[in-house]
Amino acid sequence: MRTRSKHLPAEERRAVTVETVVELAAEQNPSDITTAAIAQRMGLTQGALFRHFPTKDAILQAVMEWVAERLLVRVDQAKDSTSSPLAALEAVFMAHIEFVAEHPGVPRMLFGELQRAEETAPKKLVQTLIRRYGERLRQILEDGKRQEELDPAIDVEAASLLFIGTIQGLVMQSLLAGDVDSIRRDAPRVFALYSRSIRSTN
């Protein structure tokens, strides 16, 4: 129980709330997480929680903002830490995998938001995250084609979709197996297959 959250400044209380939701999402269906459960985990009353977030959707929006900011920072750091486009793709792939392994509740929440029929603020944030992530991938792929490290004939849009879809597949397999650590074990050999399909043969 996060009893330490009882006497925190407002901004820290909001941050702890977000972290609590991410933890709970790793343990149960995100759609079943109630404000009462969040408050209980934090050692607060619901009234205290609602002083910082007026609705459950406001909490979810803050969670999606937290996810987007941290995932894209990791992606950019991974991309910028390498000297070639193919190495950048591998670094981004592994950074994304590590983020999911550390926060297994995150993909559950992302999938859950995308499945909602209505257009909510959290859902729009997830859509924006996917768009911005895709833009980064397409840039790396275009750089790889220009530098002749990647096959000049590859369909950049399809290669970007396959990259994201491959990670999603690994995530789903790990969730179905109830073994989050499997994503770390399987990622290197799965990426090796992906890279073989796009690299230049020259």
mmCIF file of C-alpha atoms in Angstrom, residues 70-198:
data_model
loop_
_atom_site.group_PDB
_atom_site.id
_atom_site.type_symbol
_atom_site.label_atom_id
_atom_site.label_comp_id
_atom_site.label_asym_id
_atom_site.label_seq_id
_atom_site.Cartn_x
_atom_site.Cartn_y
_atom_site.Cartn_z
ATOM 1 C CA ARG A 70 8.312 7.953 -21.357
ATOM 2 C CA LEU A 71 8.066 5.578 -24.300
ATOM 3 C CA LEU A 72 8.938 8.244 -26.880
ATOM 4 C CA VAL A 73 11.858 9.465 -24.750
ATOM 5 C CA ARG A 74 13.207 5.914 -24.676
ATOM 6 C CA VAL A 75 12.685 5.552 -28.419
ATOM 7 C CA ASP A 76 14.533 8.803 -29.124
ATOM 8 C CA GLN A 77 17.379 7.931 -26.776
ATOM 9 C CA ALA A 78 17.740 4.505 -28.376
ATOM 10 C CA LYS A 79 17.636 5.979 -31.882
ATOM 11 C CA ASP A 80 20.211 8.642 -31.085
ATOM 12 C CA SER A 81 22.597 6.225 -29.384
ATOM 13 C CA THR A 82 23.481 4.379 -32.600
ATOM 14 C CA SER A 83 25.510 5.093 -35.713
ATOM 15 C CA SER A 84 23.388 3.447 -38.396
ATOM 16 C CA PRO A 85 19.688 3.107 -39.291
ATOM 17 C CA LEU A 86 19.598 -0.676 -38.870
ATOM 18 C CA ALA A 87 21.280 -0.404 -35.475
ATOM 19 C CA ALA A 88 18.770 2.337 -34.603
ATOM 20 C CA LEU A 89 15.858 0.044 -35.477
ATOM 21 C CA GLU A 90 17.253 -2.693 -33.261
ATOM 22 C CA ALA A 91 17.893 -0.264 -30.405
ATOM 23 C CA VAL A 92 14.329 1.106 -30.641
ATOM 24 C CA PHE A 93 12.897 -2.413 -30.793
ATOM 25 C CA MET A 94 14.777 -3.515 -27.689
ATOM 26 C CA ALA A 95 14.022 -0.284 -25.825
ATOM 27 C CA HIS A 96 10.306 -0.775 -26.486
ATOM 28 C CA ILE A 97 10.514 -4.393 -25.353
ATOM 29 C CA GLU A 98 12.288 -3.382 -22.145
ATOM 30 C CA PHE A 99 9.664 -0.699 -21.452
ATOM 31 C CA VAL A 100 6.887 -3.285 -21.769
ATOM 32 C CA ALA A 101 8.752 -5.803 -19.605
ATOM 33 C CA GLU A 102 9.129 -3.154 -16.893
ATOM 34 C CA HIS A 103 5.499 -2.000 -17.179
ATOM 35 C CA PRO A 104 3.369 -4.980 -18.302
ATOM 36 C CA GLY A 105 0.186 -3.106 -17.447
ATOM 37 C CA VAL A 106 0.853 -0.517 -20.148
ATOM 38 C CA PRO A 107 0.005 -2.601 -23.256
ATOM 39 C CA ARG A 108 -3.162 -3.830 -21.570
ATOM 40 C CA MET A 109 -4.226 -0.231 -21.064
ATOM 41 C CA LEU A 110 -3.298 0.801 -24.613
ATOM 42 C CA PHE A 111 -5.236 -2.080 -26.150
ATOM 43 C CA GLY A 112 -8.158 -1.360 -23.849
ATOM 44 C CA GLU A 113 -8.344 2.305 -24.852
ATOM 45 C CA LEU A 114 -8.170 1.514 -28.574
ATOM 46 C CA GLN A 115 -11.077 -0.925 -28.208
ATOM 47 C CA ARG A 116 -13.393 1.714 -26.755
ATOM 48 C CA ALA A 117 -16.104 2.654 -29.238
ATOM 49 C CA GLU A 118 -16.336 6.288 -28.145
ATOM 50 C CA GLU A 119 -13.724 8.922 -28.912
ATOM 51 C CA THR A 120 -12.289 9.714 -25.486
ATOM 52 C CA ALA A 121 -9.328 11.907 -24.588
ATOM 53 C CA PRO A 122 -7.258 8.874 -23.461
ATOM 54 C CA LYS A 123 -8.028 7.069 -26.741
ATOM 55 C CA LYS A 124 -6.962 10.105 -28.763
ATOM 56 C CA LEU A 125 -3.701 10.216 -26.823
ATOM 57 C CA VAL A 126 -3.017 6.569 -27.682
ATOM 58 C CA GLN A 127 -3.729 7.273 -31.358
ATOM 59 C CA THR A 128 -1.370 10.254 -31.258
ATOM 60 C CA LEU A 129 1.328 8.113 -29.624
ATOM 61 C CA ILE A 130 1.041 5.498 -32.368
ATOM 62 C CA ARG A 131 1.224 8.200 -35.058
ATOM 63 C CA ARG A 132 4.302 9.850 -33.550
ATOM 64 C CA TYR A 133 5.990 6.481 -33.033
ATOM 65 C CA GLY A 134 5.296 5.582 -36.648
ATOM 66 C CA GLU A 135 6.770 8.862 -37.868
ATOM 67 C CA ARG A 136 10.027 8.066 -36.085
ATOM 68 C CA LEU A 137 10.153 4.573 -37.574
ATOM 69 C CA ARG A 138 9.493 5.802 -41.090
ATOM 70 C CA GLN A 139 12.279 8.358 -40.779
ATOM 71 C CA ILE A 140 14.751 5.682 -39.694
ATOM 72 C CA LEU A 141 13.662 3.425 -42.541
ATOM 73 C CA GLU A 142 13.989 6.219 -45.109
ATOM 74 C CA ASP A 143 17.467 7.004 -43.770
ATOM 75 C CA GLY A 144 18.366 3.337 -44.137
ATOM 76 C CA LYS A 145 17.272 3.327 -47.763
ATOM 77 C CA ARG A 146 19.227 6.505 -48.536
ATOM 78 C CA GLN A 147 22.348 5.091 -46.916
ATOM 79 C CA GLU A 148 21.836 1.806 -48.799
ATOM 80 C CA GLU A 149 21.843 -0.148 -45.570
ATOM 81 C CA LEU A 150 18.242 -1.211 -46.169
ATOM 82 C CA ASP A 151 16.717 -2.620 -49.343
ATOM 83 C CA PRO A 152 15.830 0.388 -51.533
ATOM 84 C CA ALA A 153 12.706 -1.441 -52.704
ATOM 85 C CA ILE A 154 11.119 -1.921 -49.285
ATOM 86 C CA ASP A 155 7.707 -0.422 -48.618
ATOM 87 C CA VAL A 156 8.441 1.938 -45.730
ATOM 88 C CA GLU A 157 4.840 2.089 -44.556
ATOM 89 C CA ALA A 158 4.544 -1.707 -44.542
ATOM 90 C CA ALA A 159 7.917 -2.088 -42.809
ATOM 91 C CA SER A 160 6.790 0.361 -40.109
ATOM 92 C CA LEU A 161 3.513 -1.499 -39.583
ATOM 93 C CA LEU A 162 5.353 -4.822 -39.398
ATOM 94 C CA PHE A 163 7.793 -3.426 -36.817
ATOM 95 C CA ILE A 164 4.967 -2.304 -34.530
ATOM 96 C CA GLY A 165 2.932 -5.445 -35.223
ATOM 97 C CA THR A 166 5.886 -7.652 -34.332
ATOM 98 C CA ILE A 167 6.220 -5.994 -30.939
ATOM 99 C CA GLN A 168 2.474 -6.259 -30.392
ATOM 100 C CA GLY A 169 2.628 -9.958 -31.231
ATOM 101 C CA LEU A 170 5.405 -10.552 -28.726
ATOM 102 C CA VAL A 171 3.437 -8.644 -26.108
ATOM 103 C CA MET A 172 0.274 -10.654 -26.734
ATOM 104 C CA GLN A 173 2.176 -13.957 -26.575
ATOM 105 C CA SER A 174 3.765 -13.000 -23.256
ATOM 106 C CA LEU A 175 0.410 -11.928 -21.802
ATOM 107 C CA LEU A 176 -1.310 -15.119 -22.970
ATOM 108 C CA ALA A 177 1.491 -17.241 -21.519
ATOM 109 C CA GLY A 178 1.492 -15.259 -18.285
ATOM 110 C CA ASP A 179 5.247 -14.909 -18.670
ATOM 111 C CA VAL A 180 6.324 -11.296 -19.133
ATOM 112 C CA ASP A 181 10.023 -12.218 -19.079
ATOM 113 C CA SER A 182 9.547 -14.274 -22.255
ATOM 114 C CA ILE A 183 9.344 -11.050 -24.228
ATOM 115 C CA ARG A 184 12.968 -10.290 -23.350
ATOM 116 C CA ARG A 185 14.071 -13.812 -24.321
ATOM 117 C CA ASP A 186 12.225 -13.872 -27.638
ATOM 118 C CA ALA A 187 12.853 -10.320 -28.839
ATOM 119 C CA PRO A 188 16.446 -10.692 -30.183
ATOM 120 C CA ARG A 189 15.713 -13.636 -32.461
ATOM 121 C CA VAL A 190 12.424 -12.148 -33.627
ATOM 122 C CA PHE A 191 14.140 -8.871 -34.524
ATOM 123 C CA ALA A 192 16.829 -10.830 -36.375
ATOM 124 C CA LEU A 193 14.134 -12.232 -38.673
ATOM 125 C CA TYR A 194 12.614 -8.793 -39.176
ATOM 126 C CA SER A 195 15.966 -7.194 -40.009
ATOM 127 C CA ARG A 196 16.717 -9.918 -42.555
ATOM 128 C CA SER A 197 13.582 -8.981 -44.460
ATOM 129 C CA ILE A 198 14.509 -5.297 -44.864
#
